[in-house]
Short mmCIF file of C-alpha atoms in Angstrom, two decimals:
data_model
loop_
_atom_site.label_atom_id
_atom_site.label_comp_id
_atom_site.label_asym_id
_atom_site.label_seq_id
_atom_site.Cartn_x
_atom_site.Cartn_y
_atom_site.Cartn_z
CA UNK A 12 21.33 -56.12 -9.52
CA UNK A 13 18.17 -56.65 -11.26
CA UNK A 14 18.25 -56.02 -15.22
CA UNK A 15 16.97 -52.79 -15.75
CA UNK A 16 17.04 -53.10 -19.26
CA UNK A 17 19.62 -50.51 -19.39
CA UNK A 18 21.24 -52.25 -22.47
CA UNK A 19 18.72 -50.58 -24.70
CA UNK A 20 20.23 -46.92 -24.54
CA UNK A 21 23.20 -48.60 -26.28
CA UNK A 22 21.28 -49.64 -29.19
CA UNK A 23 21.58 -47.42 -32.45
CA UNK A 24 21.83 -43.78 -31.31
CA UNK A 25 19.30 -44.30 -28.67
CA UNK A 26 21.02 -42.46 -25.76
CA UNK A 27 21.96 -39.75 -28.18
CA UNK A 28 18.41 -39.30 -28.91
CA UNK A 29 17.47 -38.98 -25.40
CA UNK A 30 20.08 -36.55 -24.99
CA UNK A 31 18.54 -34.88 -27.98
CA UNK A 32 15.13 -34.81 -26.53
CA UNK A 33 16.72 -33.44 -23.25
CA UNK A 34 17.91 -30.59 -25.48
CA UNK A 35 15.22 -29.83 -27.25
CA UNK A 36 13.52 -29.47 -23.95
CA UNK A 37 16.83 -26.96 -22.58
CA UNK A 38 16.26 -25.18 -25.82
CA UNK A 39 12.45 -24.22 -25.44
CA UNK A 40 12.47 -23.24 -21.59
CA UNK A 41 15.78 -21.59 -22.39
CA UNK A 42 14.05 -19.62 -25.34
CA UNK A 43 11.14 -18.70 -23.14
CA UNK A 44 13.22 -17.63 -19.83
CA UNK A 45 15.09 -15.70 -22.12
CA UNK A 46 11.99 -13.67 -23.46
CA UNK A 47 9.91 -13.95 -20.31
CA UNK A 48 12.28 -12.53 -17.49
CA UNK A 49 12.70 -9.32 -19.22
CA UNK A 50 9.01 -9.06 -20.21
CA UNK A 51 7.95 -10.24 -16.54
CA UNK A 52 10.54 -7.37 -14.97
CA UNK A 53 8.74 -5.09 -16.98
CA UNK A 54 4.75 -6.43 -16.49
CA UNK A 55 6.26 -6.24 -12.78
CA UNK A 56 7.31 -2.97 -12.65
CA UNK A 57 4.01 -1.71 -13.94
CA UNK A 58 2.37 -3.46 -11.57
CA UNK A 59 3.81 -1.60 -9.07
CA UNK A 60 2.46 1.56 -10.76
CA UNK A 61 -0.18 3.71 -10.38
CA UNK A 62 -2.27 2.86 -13.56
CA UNK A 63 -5.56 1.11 -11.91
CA UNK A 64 -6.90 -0.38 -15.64
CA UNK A 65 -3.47 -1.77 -16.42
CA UNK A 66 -2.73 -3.07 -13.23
CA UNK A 67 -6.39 -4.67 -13.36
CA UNK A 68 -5.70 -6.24 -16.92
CA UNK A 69 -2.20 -7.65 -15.76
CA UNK A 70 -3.59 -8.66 -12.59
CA UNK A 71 -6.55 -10.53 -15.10
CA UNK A 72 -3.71 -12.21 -16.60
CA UNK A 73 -1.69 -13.26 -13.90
CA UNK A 74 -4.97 -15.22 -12.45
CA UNK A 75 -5.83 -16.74 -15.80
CA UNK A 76 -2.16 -18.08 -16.89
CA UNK A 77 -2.15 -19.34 -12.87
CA UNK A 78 -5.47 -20.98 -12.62
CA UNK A 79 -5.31 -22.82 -15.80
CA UNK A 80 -3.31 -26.23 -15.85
CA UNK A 81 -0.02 -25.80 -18.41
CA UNK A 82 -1.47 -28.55 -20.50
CA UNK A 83 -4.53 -26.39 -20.80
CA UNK A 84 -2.40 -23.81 -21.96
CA UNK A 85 -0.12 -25.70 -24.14
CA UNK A 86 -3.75 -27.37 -25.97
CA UNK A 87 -5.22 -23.50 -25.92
CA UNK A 88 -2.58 -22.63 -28.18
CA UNK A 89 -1.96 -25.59 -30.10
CA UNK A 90 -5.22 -26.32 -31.35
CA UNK A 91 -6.70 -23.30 -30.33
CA UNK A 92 -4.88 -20.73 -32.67
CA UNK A 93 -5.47 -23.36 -36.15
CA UNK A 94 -9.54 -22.94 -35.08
CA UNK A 95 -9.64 -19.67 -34.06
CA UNK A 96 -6.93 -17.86 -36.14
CA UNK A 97 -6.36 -20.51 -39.14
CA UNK A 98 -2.88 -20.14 -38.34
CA UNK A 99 -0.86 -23.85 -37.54
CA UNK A 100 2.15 -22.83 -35.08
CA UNK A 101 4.57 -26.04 -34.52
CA UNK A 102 4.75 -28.02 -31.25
CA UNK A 103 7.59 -26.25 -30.64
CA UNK A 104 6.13 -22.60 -31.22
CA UNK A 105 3.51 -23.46 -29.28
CA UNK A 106 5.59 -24.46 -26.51
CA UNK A 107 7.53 -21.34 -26.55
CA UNK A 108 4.48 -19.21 -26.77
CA UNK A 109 2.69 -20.93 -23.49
CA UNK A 110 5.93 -21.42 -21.27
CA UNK A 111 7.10 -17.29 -22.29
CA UNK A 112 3.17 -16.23 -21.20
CA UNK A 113 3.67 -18.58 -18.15
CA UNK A 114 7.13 -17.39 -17.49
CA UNK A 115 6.22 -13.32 -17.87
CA UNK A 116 3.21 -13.93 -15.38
CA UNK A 117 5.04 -15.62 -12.89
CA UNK A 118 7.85 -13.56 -13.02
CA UNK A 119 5.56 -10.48 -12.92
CA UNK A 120 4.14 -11.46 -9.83
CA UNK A 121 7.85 -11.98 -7.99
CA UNK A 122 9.20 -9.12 -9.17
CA UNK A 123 5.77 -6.83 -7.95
CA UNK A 124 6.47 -9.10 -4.85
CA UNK A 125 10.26 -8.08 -4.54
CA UNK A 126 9.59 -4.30 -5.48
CA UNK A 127 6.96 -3.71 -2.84
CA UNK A 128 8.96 -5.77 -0.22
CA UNK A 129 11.47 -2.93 -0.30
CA UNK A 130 10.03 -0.25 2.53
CA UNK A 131 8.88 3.34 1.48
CA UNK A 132 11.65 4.41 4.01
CA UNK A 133 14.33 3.13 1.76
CA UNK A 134 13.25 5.59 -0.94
CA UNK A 135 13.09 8.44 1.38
CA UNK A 136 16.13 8.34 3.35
CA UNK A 137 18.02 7.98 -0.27
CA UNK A 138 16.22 11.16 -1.11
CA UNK A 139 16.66 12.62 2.09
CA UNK A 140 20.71 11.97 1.02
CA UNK A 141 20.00 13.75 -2.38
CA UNK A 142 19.81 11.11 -4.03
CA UNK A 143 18.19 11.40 -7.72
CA UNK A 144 15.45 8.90 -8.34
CA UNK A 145 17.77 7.59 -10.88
CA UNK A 146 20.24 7.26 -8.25
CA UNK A 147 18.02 5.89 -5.62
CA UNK A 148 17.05 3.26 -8.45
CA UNK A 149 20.51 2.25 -9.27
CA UNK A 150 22.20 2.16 -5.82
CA UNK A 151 19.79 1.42 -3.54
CA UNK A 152 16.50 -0.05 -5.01
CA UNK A 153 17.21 -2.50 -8.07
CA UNK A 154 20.51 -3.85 -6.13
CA UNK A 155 18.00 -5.13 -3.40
CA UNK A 156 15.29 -6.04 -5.76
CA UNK A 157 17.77 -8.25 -7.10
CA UNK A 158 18.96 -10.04 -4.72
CA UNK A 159 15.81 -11.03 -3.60
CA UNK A 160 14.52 -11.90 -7.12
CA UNK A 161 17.74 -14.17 -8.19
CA UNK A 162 17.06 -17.12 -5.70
CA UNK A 163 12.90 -16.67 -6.58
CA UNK A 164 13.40 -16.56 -10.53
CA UNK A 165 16.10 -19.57 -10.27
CA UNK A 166 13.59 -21.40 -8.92
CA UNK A 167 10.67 -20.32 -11.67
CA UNK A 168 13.30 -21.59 -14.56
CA UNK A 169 13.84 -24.98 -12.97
CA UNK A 170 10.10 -25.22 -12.68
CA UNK A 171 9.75 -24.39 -16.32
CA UNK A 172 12.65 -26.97 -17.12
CA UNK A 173 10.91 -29.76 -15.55
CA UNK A 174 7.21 -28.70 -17.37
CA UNK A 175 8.27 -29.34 -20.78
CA UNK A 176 7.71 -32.90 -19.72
CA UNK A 177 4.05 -32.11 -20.82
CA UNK A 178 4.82 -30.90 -24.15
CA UNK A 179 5.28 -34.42 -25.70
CA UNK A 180 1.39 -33.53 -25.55
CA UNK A 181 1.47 -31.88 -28.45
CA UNK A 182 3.55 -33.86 -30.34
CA UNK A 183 6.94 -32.40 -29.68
CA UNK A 184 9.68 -35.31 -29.20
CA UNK A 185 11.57 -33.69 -26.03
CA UNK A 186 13.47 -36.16 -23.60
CA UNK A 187 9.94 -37.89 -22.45
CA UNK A 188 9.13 -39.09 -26.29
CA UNK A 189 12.06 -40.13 -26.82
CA UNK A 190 12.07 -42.03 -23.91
CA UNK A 191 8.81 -43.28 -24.80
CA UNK A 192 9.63 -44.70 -27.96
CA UNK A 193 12.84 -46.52 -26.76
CA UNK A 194 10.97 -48.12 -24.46
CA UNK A 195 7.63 -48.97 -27.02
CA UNK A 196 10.48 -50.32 -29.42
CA UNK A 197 11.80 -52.54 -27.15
CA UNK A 198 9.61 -53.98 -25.28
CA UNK A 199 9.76 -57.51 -26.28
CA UNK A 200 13.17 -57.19 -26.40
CA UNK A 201 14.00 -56.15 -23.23
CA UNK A 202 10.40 -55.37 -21.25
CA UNK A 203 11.91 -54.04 -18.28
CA UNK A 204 13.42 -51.01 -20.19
CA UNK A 205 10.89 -48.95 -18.88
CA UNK A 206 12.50 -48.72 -15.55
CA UNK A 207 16.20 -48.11 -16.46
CA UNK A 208 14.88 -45.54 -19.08
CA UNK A 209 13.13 -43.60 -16.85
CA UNK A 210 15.99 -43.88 -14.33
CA UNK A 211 18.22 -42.34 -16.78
CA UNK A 212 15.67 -39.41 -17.59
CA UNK A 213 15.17 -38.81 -14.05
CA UNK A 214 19.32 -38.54 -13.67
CA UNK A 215 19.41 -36.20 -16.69
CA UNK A 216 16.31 -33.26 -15.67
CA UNK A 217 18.30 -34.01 -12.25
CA UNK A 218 21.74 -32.91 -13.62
CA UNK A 219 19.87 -29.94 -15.92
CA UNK A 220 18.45 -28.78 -12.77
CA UNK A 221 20.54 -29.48 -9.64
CA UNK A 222 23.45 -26.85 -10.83
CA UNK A 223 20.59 -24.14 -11.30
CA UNK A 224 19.56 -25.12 -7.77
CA UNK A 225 22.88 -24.89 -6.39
CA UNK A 226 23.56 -21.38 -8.21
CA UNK A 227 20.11 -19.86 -6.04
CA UNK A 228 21.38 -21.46 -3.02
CA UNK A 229 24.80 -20.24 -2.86
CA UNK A 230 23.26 -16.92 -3.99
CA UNK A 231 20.91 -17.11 -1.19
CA UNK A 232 23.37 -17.56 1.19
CA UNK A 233 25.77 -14.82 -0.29
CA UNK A 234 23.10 -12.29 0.09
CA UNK A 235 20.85 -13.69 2.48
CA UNK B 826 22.32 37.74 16.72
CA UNK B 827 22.68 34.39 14.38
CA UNK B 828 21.83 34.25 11.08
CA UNK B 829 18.29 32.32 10.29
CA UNK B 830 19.07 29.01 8.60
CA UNK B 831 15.79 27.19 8.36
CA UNK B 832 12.55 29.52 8.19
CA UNK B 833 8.76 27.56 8.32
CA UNK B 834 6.10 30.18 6.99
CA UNK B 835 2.31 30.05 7.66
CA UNK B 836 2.53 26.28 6.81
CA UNK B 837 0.08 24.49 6.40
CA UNK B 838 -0.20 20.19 5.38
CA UNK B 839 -3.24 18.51 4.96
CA UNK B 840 -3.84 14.55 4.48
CA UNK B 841 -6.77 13.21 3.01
CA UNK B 842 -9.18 16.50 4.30
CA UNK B 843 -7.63 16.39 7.47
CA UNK B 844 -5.40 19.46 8.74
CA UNK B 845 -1.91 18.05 9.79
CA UNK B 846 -0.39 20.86 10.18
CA UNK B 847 -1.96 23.94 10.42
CA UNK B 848 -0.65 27.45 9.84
CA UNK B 849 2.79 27.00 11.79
CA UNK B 850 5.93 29.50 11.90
CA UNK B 851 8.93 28.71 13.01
CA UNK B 852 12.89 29.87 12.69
CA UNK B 853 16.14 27.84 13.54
CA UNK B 854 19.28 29.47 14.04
CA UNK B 855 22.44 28.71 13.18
CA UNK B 856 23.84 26.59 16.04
CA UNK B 857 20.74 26.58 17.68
CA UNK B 858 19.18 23.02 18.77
CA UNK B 859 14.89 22.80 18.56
CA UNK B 860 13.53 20.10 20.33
CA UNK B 861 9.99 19.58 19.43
CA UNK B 862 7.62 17.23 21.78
CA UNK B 863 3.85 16.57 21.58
CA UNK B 864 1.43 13.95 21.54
CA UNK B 865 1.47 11.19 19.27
CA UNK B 866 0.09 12.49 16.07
CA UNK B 867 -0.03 16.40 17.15
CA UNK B 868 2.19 16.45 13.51
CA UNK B 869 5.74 16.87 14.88
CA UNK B 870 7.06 14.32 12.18
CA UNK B 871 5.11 15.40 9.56
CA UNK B 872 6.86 18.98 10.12
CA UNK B 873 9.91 17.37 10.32
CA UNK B 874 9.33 15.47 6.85
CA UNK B 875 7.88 19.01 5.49
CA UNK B 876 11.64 20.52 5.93
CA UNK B 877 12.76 17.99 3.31
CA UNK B 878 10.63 18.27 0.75
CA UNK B 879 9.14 14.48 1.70
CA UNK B 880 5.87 16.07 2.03
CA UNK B 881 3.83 17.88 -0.10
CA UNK B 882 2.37 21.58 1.54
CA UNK B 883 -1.17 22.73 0.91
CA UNK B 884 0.38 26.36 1.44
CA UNK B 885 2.71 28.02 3.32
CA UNK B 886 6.51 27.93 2.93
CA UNK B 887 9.83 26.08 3.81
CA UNK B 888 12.56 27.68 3.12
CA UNK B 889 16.33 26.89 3.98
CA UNK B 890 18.33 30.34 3.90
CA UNK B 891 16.55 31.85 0.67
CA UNK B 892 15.92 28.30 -1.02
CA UNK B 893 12.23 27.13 -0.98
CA UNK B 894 12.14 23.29 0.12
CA UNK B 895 8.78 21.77 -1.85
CA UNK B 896 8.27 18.01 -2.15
CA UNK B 897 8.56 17.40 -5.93
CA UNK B 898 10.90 20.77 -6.99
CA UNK B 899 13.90 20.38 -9.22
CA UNK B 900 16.09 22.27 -6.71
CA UNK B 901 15.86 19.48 -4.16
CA UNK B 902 18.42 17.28 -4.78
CA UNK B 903 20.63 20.36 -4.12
CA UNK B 904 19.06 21.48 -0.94
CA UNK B 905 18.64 18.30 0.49
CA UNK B 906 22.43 17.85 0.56
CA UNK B 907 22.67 20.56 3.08
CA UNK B 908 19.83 18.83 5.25
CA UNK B 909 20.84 15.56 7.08
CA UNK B 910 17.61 14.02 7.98
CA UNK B 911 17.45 10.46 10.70
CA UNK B 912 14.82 8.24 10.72
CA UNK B 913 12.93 6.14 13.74
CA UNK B 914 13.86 2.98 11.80
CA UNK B 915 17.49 3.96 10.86
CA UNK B 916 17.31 3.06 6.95
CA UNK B 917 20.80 2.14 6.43
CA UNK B 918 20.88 0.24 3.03
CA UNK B 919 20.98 -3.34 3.53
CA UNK B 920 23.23 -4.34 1.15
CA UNK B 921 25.95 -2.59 1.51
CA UNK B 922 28.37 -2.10 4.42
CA UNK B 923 28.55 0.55 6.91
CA UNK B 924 31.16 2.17 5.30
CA UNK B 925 29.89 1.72 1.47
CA UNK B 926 26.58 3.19 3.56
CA UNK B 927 27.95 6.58 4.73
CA UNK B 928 30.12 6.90 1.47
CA UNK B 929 27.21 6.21 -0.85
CA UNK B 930 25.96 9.71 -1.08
CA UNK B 931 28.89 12.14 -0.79
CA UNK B 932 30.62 10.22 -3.32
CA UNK B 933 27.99 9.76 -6.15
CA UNK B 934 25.83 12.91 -4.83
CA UNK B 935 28.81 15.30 -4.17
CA UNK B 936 30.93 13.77 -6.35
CA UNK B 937 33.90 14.01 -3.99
CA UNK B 938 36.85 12.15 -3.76
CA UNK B 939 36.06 8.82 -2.58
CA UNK B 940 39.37 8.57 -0.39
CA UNK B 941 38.88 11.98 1.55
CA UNK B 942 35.57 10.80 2.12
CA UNK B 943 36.90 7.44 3.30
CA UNK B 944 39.04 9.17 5.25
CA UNK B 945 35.92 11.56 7.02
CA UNK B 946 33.97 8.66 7.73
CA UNK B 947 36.19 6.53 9.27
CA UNK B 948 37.05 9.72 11.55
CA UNK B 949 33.66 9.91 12.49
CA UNK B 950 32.74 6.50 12.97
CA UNK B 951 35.62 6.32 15.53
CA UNK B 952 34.29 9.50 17.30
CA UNK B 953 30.82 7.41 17.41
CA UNK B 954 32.51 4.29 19.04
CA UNK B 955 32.26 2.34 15.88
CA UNK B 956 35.58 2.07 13.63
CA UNK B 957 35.93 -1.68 13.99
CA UNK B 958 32.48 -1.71 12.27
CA UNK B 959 33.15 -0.36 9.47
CA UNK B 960 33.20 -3.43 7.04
CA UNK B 961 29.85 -5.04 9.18
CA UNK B 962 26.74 -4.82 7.16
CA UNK B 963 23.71 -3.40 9.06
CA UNK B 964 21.98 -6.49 9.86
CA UNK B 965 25.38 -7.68 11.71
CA UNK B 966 24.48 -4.11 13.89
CA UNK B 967 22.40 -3.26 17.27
CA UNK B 968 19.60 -0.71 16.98
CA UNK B 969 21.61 1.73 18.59
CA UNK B 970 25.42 0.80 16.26
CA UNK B 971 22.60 0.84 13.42
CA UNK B 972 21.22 4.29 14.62
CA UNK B 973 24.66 6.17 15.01
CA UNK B 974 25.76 4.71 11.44
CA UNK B 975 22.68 6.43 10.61
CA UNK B 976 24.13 9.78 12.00
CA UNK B 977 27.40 9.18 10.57
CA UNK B 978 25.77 8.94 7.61
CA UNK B 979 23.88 12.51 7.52
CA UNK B 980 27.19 14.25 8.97
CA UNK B 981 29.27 12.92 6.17
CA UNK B 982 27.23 15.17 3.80
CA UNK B 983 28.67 18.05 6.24
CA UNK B 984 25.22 19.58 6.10
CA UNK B 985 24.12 22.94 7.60
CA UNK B 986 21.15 21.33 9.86
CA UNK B 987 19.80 17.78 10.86
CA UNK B 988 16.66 16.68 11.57
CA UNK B 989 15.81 13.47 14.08
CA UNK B 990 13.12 12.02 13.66
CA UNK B 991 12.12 9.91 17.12
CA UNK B 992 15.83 8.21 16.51
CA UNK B 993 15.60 6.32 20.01
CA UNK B 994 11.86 5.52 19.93
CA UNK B 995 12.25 1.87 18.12
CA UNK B 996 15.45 1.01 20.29
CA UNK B 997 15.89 -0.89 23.97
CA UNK B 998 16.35 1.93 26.38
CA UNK B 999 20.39 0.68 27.07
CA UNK B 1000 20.69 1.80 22.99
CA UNK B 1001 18.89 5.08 23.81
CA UNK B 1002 22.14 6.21 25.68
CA UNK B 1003 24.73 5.69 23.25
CA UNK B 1004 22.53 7.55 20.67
CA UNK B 1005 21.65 10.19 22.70
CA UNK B 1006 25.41 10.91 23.55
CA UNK B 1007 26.65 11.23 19.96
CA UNK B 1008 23.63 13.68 19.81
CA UNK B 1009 24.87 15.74 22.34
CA UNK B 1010 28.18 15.73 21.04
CA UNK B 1011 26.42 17.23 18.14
CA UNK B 1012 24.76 19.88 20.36
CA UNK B 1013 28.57 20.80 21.94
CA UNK B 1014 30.02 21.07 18.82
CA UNK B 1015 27.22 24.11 18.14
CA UNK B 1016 25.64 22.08 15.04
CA UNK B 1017 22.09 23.37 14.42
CA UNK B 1018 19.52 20.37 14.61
CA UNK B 1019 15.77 20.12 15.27
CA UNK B 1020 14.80 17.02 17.00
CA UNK B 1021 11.41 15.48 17.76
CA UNK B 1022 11.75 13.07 20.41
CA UNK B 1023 10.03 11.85 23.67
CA UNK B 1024 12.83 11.48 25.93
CA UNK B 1025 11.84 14.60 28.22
CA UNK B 1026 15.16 14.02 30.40
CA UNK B 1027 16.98 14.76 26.74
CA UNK B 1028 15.26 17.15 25.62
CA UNK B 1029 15.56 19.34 28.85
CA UNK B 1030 19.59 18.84 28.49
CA UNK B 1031 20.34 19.12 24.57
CA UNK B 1032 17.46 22.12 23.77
CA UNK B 1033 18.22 25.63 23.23
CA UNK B 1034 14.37 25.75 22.72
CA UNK B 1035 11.65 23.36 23.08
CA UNK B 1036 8.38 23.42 21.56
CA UNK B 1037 5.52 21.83 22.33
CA UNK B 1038 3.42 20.63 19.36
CA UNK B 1039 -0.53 20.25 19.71
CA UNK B 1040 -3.09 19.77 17.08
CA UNK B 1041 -0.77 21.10 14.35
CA UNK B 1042 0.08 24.00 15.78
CA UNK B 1043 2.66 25.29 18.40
CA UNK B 1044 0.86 25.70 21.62
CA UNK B 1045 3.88 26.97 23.71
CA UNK B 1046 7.98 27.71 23.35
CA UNK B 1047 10.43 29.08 25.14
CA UNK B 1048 13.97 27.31 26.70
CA UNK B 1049 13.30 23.78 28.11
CA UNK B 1050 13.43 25.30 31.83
CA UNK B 1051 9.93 27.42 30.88
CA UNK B 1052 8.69 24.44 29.17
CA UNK B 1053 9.48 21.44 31.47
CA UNK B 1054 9.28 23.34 35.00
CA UNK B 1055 6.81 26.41 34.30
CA UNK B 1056 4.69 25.61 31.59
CA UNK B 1057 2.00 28.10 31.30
CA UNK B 1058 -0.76 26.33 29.02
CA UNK B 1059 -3.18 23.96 30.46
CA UNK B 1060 -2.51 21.62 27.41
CA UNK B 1061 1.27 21.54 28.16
CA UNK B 1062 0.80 20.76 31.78
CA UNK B 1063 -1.64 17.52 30.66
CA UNK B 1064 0.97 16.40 28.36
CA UNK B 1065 4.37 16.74 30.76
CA UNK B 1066 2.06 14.69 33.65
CA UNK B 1067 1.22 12.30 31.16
CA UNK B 1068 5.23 11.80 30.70
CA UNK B 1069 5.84 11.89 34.77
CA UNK B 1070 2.68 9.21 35.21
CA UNK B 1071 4.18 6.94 32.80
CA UNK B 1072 7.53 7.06 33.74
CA UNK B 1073 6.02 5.98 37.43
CA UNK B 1074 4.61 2.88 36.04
CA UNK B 1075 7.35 2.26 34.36
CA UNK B 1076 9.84 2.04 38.05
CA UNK B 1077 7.17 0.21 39.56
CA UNK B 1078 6.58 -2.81 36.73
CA UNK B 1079 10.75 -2.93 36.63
#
């Protein structure tokens, strides 16, 4: 077994830290899913509407958060808002603030996807039943929206787990800092750190992200 | 003389400029089965959807007994409850099972008791042919198992009339049987229904009356012996040899 320089995570506090970082990453896409699937359910729903200028506007922002790179996004903010605004959010704000704008749109666009995916007929023959529209809503319409939006939105908060990796950009120490500086601190000591660091980082967003995966794919199959 | 259940009054349904529908009368009787036929297009869906408030009127009335049916009016969540309506495509709700399908709407509609309902349903899926199926979901269904779940699921409202829309039109012709059975069950047991269809054969056995649907308006009625053997308009004639050309090519490809 070649030395992988795995030694150094034992050092100090250093794997705690790494776990730390990991956390800190959890705790910003978990603050932003949190905001943005309930904001993107709505921005979905309207989108779905019959309102041409808002569905333009939301359609405007769907394209812009899409077409620009999430580092773009994350620098927009970060630097953007102390020029433009005078107002200095932290890495961590800013993080929030790009991933829940990133998040909405994204969801948004699924959820328009999964609404209009559900055929006209569905709506009529629960009318033609008697159905309310409140009834048609709960019983018929959101439980298949639903199941078609759990494995799609699964997969959105996995992708937004494995993006913080950029936000070390802006100066907040998630998993990839921390991983960084381990590796900077030791590298006379043990110069092939580097590889068993990274190992152990890739193990870690693996194990953050493998149960979510797991959790859409049984649900898949459940409702599939 | 039977009492008038459904009553169609100088109606008239446009769509986009175009006349759909255009200044039509017609009465169903109780226990009486309508068969309406016409070209694809003539509007013989569109009057169908008119008798459930799916579409909205330019002017003219629907009424069922004295209750006006308009797309859009508070009372129709009432009315419709006395109006089983079946589509081409079937529509059972995907996600839940055949029996959670038919028990949907007279339990959270009707508010009745969900084990008398049970009970109903299971009766009548048995009379269909489909008991054992009760726990499938649709997509584990045929088009025709799909289809009668789809009737089961209109007669378990116990309504006063049911409409067909083209049922048998998106099945294989083996499913078009079993379908077309449970409907004339339905006929037997003296339920009134209007059904637009193109299975000529059917129509001439389950109709009381047939009419014959052109351009929005109806070009000729009368009992499906006057229709299919004597038909007196020129239009009627073109459209029936259509039906007997076609079903020629058909034997001859097969």
């Amino acid at each position: 077994m070649p030395d992988l320089g795995l030694d150094v995570l034992g050092k100090g506090s250093n794997l705690l830290r790494l776990l730390g970082g990991l956390g800190i990453a959890l705790r910003i896409s978990l603050i932003a899913v949190v905001i943005s699937i309930p904001l993107g359910l709505l921005l979905g729903t309207l989108m779905t509407g019959k309102n041409v200028v808002l569905k333009f506007f939301l359609k405007l922002y769907l394209e812009f958060i899409r077409i620009m790179p999430q580092l773009v996004l994350l620098f927009l903010v970060f630097f953007g808002s102390t020029r433009v605004f005078g107002w200095q959010p932290t890495g961590e704000l800013s993080a929030i603030i790009v991933f829940t704008l990133w998040g909405a749109a994204e969801m948004s666009d699924l959820v328009r996807g999964a609404l209009i995916s559900i055929p006209v007929h569905q709506y009529e023959s629960s009318q033609a039943l008697g159905l309310t529209k409140g009834q048609t809503y709960c019983y018929v319409i959101i439980p298949q929206t639903v199941r078609r939006l759990i494995p799609l939105s699964i997969n959105l908060i996995t992708r937004m787990i494995k993006t913080t990796s950029l936000i070390l950009m802006i100066g907040v120490v998630e998993m990839i800092k921390v991983a960084q500086q381990i590796i900077e601190a030791n590298r006379t000591a043990s110069p092939n750190a580097a590889f068993g660091v990274y190992l152990v980082v890739f193990v870690l967003y693996f194990l953050a992200c493998w149960p979510i995966s797991l959790l859409a794919k049984y649900l898949e199959r459940k409702w599939g | 003389m039977e009492e008038t259940i459904l009553t169609v009054n100088h109606l008239k349904k446009e769509y986009e400029g175009k006349p759909i529908l255009n200044d039509l009368d017609l009465e169903v009787k109780k226990g009486e089965v309508v068969v309406i036929i016409g070209p694809s297009g003539c509007g013989k869906s569109t009057l169908l959807r008119c008798m459930n408030g799916l579409e909205q009127i330019q002017s003219g009335s629907v009424k069922l007994r004295e209750d006006t049916i308009e797309a859009g009016a508070g009372n129709l969540v009432r009315i419709r409850q006395k109006i089983g309506m079946v589509f081409q495509n079937y529509e059972l709700f995907p996600h839940l099972s055949v029996l959670n399908n038919i028990l949907l709407a007279p339990t959270k509609v009707q508010k009745r008791d969900k084990k008398d309902v049970k009970e109903e349903a299971l009766k009548l899926l048995d009379r269909v042919g489909l008991r054992d199926k009760a726990d499938s979901y649709p997509r584990q269904l045929s088009g025709g198992q799909k289809q009668r779940v789809a009737i089961v699921r209109a007669l378990c409202m116990n309504p006063e009339i049911l409409l067909f829309d083209e049922v048998t039109a998106a099945l294989d012709p083996e499913m078009v049987r079993e379908v077309l059975d449970v409907m004339l069950e339905l006929a037997k047991q003296k339920r009134t229904m209007v059904i637009v269809t193109h299975e000529m054969q059917f129509a001439q056995a389950v109709a009381d009356r047939v009419l014959f649907i052109d351009q929005g308006k109806i070009l000729e009625e009368g009992t499906p012996e006057e229709i299919f053997k004597h038909p007196k308009k020129e239009r009627t004639k073109q459209f029936l040899n259509i039906f007997q050309f076609k079903k020629v090519e058909e034997r001859k490809i097969s």
